[in-house]
């Protein structure tokens, strides 16, 4: 079974904040939106702005995330990345209208729906954003977070 994780959950893989133990305990493959490639590092840099992380710590976390996202010559990527394409954007526009979601949250939900279409056993989403969490439950997902 694959678990879809939005960026709010992914940050918890790297930063010990509320909910990080729950996310780190996911044993199944983790699918993510390609949108996370921007959102997760942006969250780390946001923590620098608020004083929660130093610049050096954020740099280390960004490097770790990028390694997990891309892999390298010796390691495969950690995540299954769902590309954002026209079909995903079409689905996201509908999700935004149905659930009154912000744009990026709608894209995250559309990617989770795409994963579930490809693998019907992928019915769990890890999410810590309340609006996206509520929309995911309405769409029939089990929610972790």
mmCIF file of C-alpha atoms in Angstrom:
data_model
loop_
_atom_site.group_PDB
_atom_site.id
_atom_site.type_symbol
_atom_site.label_atom_id
_atom_site.label_comp_id
_atom_site.label_asym_id
_atom_site.label_seq_id
_atom_site.Cartn_x
_atom_site.Cartn_y
_atom_site.Cartn_z
ATOM 1 C CA UNK A 1 0.000 0.000 0.000
ATOM 2 C CA UNK A 2 1.280 3.460 -0.896
ATOM 3 C CA UNK A 3 0.722 6.476 1.356
ATOM 4 C CA UNK A 4 0.500 9.932 -0.210
ATOM 5 C CA UNK A 5 2.189 12.661 1.841
ATOM 6 C CA UNK A 6 1.645 16.369 1.326
ATOM 7 C CA UNK A 7 4.376 18.882 2.076
ATOM 8 C CA UNK A 8 3.158 19.539 5.634
ATOM 9 C CA UNK A 9 3.791 15.865 6.384
ATOM 10 C CA UNK A 10 7.085 15.713 4.486
ATOM 11 C CA UNK A 11 8.571 18.527 6.563
ATOM 12 C CA UNK A 12 7.997 16.338 9.621
ATOM 13 C CA UNK A 13 10.330 13.694 8.169
ATOM 14 C CA UNK A 14 13.168 16.179 8.617
ATOM 15 C CA UNK A 15 12.142 18.486 11.473
ATOM 16 C CA UNK A 16 11.164 17.142 14.912
ATOM 17 C CA UNK A 17 7.880 18.995 15.285
ATOM 18 C CA UNK A 18 4.443 17.816 16.430
ATOM 19 C CA UNK A 19 3.460 14.767 14.394
ATOM 20 C CA UNK A 20 6.952 13.818 13.247
ATOM 21 C CA UNK A 21 6.913 10.409 14.950
ATOM 22 C CA UNK A 22 3.687 9.499 13.167
ATOM 23 C CA UNK A 23 5.105 10.435 9.765
ATOM 24 C CA UNK A 24 8.453 8.744 10.367
ATOM 25 C CA UNK A 25 6.605 5.528 11.258
ATOM 26 C CA UNK A 26 5.166 5.178 7.729
ATOM 27 C CA UNK A 27 6.540 1.891 6.431
ATOM 28 C CA UNK A 28 4.788 1.878 3.062
ATOM 29 C CA UNK A 29 6.121 3.592 -0.057
ATOM 30 C CA UNK A 30 5.508 7.346 0.094
ATOM 31 C CA UNK A 31 4.108 9.132 -2.948
ATOM 32 C CA UNK A 32 4.481 12.897 -3.193
ATOM 33 C CA UNK A 33 3.585 15.663 -5.600
ATOM 34 C CA UNK A 34 6.368 17.239 -7.642
ATOM 35 C CA UNK A 35 5.095 20.440 -6.040
ATOM 36 C CA UNK A 36 6.881 19.294 -2.873
ATOM 37 C CA UNK A 37 10.175 19.987 -4.678
ATOM 38 C CA UNK A 38 9.464 23.675 -4.000
ATOM 39 C CA UNK A 39 7.182 23.573 -0.951
ATOM 40 C CA UNK A 40 9.410 21.539 1.369
ATOM 41 C CA UNK A 41 12.593 23.619 0.958
ATOM 42 C CA UNK A 42 10.432 26.767 1.183
ATOM 43 C CA UNK A 43 9.110 25.501 4.527
ATOM 44 C CA UNK A 44 12.677 25.004 5.784
ATOM 45 C CA UNK A 45 13.643 28.528 4.710
ATOM 46 C CA UNK A 46 10.461 29.813 6.343
ATOM 47 C CA UNK A 47 11.682 28.290 9.596
ATOM 48 C CA UNK A 48 14.888 30.291 9.188
ATOM 49 C CA UNK A 49 12.815 33.486 8.865
ATOM 50 C CA UNK A 50 10.953 32.665 12.089
ATOM 51 C CA UNK A 51 14.099 31.693 13.982
ATOM 52 C CA UNK A 52 13.177 28.005 14.298
ATOM 53 C CA UNK A 53 16.182 26.897 12.210
ATOM 54 C CA UNK A 54 19.609 28.323 11.504
ATOM 55 C CA UNK A 55 20.699 28.894 7.918
ATOM 56 C CA UNK A 56 23.189 26.031 8.272
ATOM 57 C CA UNK A 57 20.525 23.646 9.600
ATOM 58 C CA UNK A 58 18.126 24.585 6.804
ATOM 59 C CA UNK A 59 20.859 24.044 4.215
ATOM 60 C CA UNK A 60 21.505 20.549 5.585
ATOM 61 C CA UNK A 61 17.775 19.739 5.563
ATOM 62 C CA UNK A 62 17.324 21.017 2.005
ATOM 63 C CA UNK A 63 20.261 18.869 0.862
ATOM 64 C CA UNK A 64 18.827 15.820 2.634
ATOM 65 C CA UNK A 65 15.403 16.359 1.079
ATOM 66 C CA UNK A 66 16.872 16.885 -2.396
ATOM 67 C CA UNK A 67 18.872 13.672 -2.021
ATOM 68 C CA UNK A 68 15.740 11.789 -0.965
ATOM 69 C CA UNK A 69 13.772 13.365 -3.831
ATOM 70 C CA UNK A 70 16.302 12.710 -6.597
ATOM 71 C CA UNK A 71 18.474 9.870 -5.310
ATOM 72 C CA UNK A 72 22.014 9.586 -6.653
ATOM 73 C CA UNK A 73 24.412 7.093 -8.240
ATOM 74 C CA UNK A 74 24.275 4.873 -5.168
ATOM 75 C CA UNK A 75 20.693 5.307 -3.960
ATOM 76 C CA UNK A 76 17.268 5.374 -5.556
ATOM 77 C CA UNK A 77 14.906 8.233 -4.711
ATOM 78 C CA UNK A 78 13.050 7.677 -1.447
ATOM 79 C CA UNK A 79 9.761 8.993 -2.824
ATOM 80 C CA UNK A 80 7.455 8.092 -5.684
ATOM 81 C CA UNK A 81 6.997 11.482 -7.340
ATOM 82 C CA UNK A 82 3.711 12.352 -9.045
ATOM 83 C CA UNK A 83 4.305 14.939 -11.755
ATOM 84 C CA UNK A 84 1.931 17.846 -12.016
ATOM 85 C CA UNK A 85 0.556 17.798 -15.563
ATOM 86 C CA UNK A 86 -2.505 19.218 -17.320
ATOM 87 C CA UNK A 87 -4.744 16.382 -16.104
ATOM 88 C CA UNK A 88 -3.613 17.018 -12.531
ATOM 89 C CA UNK A 89 -4.268 20.733 -12.872
ATOM 90 C CA UNK A 90 -7.733 20.032 -14.270
ATOM 91 C CA UNK A 91 -8.466 17.779 -11.280
ATOM 92 C CA UNK A 92 -7.016 20.404 -8.923
ATOM 93 C CA UNK A 93 -9.296 23.109 -10.317
ATOM 94 C CA UNK A 94 -12.274 20.888 -9.552
ATOM 95 C CA UNK A 95 -10.965 20.079 -6.067
ATOM 96 C CA UNK A 96 -10.478 23.779 -5.374
ATOM 97 C CA UNK A 97 -14.072 24.522 -6.329
ATOM 98 C CA UNK A 98 -15.531 21.534 -4.443
ATOM 99 C CA UNK A 99 -13.614 22.055 -1.222
ATOM 100 C CA UNK A 100 -12.660 25.750 -1.360
ATOM 101 C CA UNK A 101 -8.987 24.781 -1.202
ATOM 102 C CA UNK A 102 -5.980 26.997 -1.781
ATOM 103 C CA UNK A 103 -4.253 26.325 -5.096
ATOM 104 C CA UNK A 104 -1.335 24.249 -3.809
ATOM 105 C CA UNK A 105 -3.588 22.236 -1.487
ATOM 106 C CA UNK A 106 -5.858 21.459 -4.439
ATOM 107 C CA UNK A 107 -2.843 20.283 -6.450
ATOM 108 C CA UNK A 108 -1.731 18.080 -3.551
ATOM 109 C CA UNK A 109 -5.191 16.512 -3.315
ATOM 110 C CA UNK A 110 -5.347 16.023 -7.082
ATOM 111 C CA UNK A 111 -2.022 14.179 -6.940
ATOM 112 C CA UNK A 112 -3.309 11.967 -4.121
ATOM 113 C CA UNK A 113 -6.397 11.189 -6.221
ATOM 114 C CA UNK A 114 -4.139 10.299 -9.178
ATOM 115 C CA UNK A 115 -2.143 7.907 -6.997
ATOM 116 C CA UNK A 116 -5.346 6.275 -5.747
ATOM 117 C CA UNK A 117 -6.631 5.896 -9.323
ATOM 118 C CA UNK A 118 -3.417 4.107 -10.282
ATOM 119 C CA UNK A 119 -3.393 2.014 -7.088
ATOM 120 C CA UNK A 120 -6.797 1.647 -5.401
ATOM 121 C CA UNK A 121 -5.086 0.445 -2.206
ATOM 122 C CA UNK A 122 -3.452 3.895 -1.878
ATOM 123 C CA UNK A 123 -6.252 5.309 0.218
ATOM 124 C CA UNK A 124 -4.225 7.031 2.931
ATOM 125 C CA UNK A 125 -2.898 10.585 2.903
ATOM 126 C CA UNK A 126 -0.525 12.051 5.488
ATOM 127 C CA UNK A 127 -1.489 15.697 5.938
ATOM 128 C CA UNK A 128 -1.325 18.245 8.745
ATOM 129 C CA UNK A 129 -3.120 21.127 7.021
ATOM 130 C CA UNK A 130 -6.695 21.266 8.353
ATOM 131 C CA UNK A 131 -8.402 22.370 5.130
ATOM 132 C CA UNK A 132 -6.662 19.735 3.031
ATOM 133 C CA UNK A 133 -7.262 17.133 5.743
ATOM 134 C CA UNK A 134 -11.015 17.800 5.701
ATOM 135 C CA UNK A 135 -11.144 17.704 1.893
ATOM 136 C CA UNK A 136 -9.190 14.431 1.803
ATOM 137 C CA UNK A 137 -11.606 12.812 4.242
ATOM 138 C CA UNK A 138 -14.542 14.030 2.146
ATOM 139 C CA UNK A 139 -12.881 12.421 -0.888
ATOM 140 C CA UNK A 140 -12.777 9.107 0.986
ATOM 141 C CA UNK A 141 -9.153 9.040 2.110
ATOM 142 C CA UNK A 142 -7.997 7.740 5.460
ATOM 143 C CA UNK A 143 -5.972 10.509 7.036
ATOM 144 C CA UNK A 144 -2.726 10.260 8.940
ATOM 145 C CA UNK A 145 -1.949 13.414 10.850
#
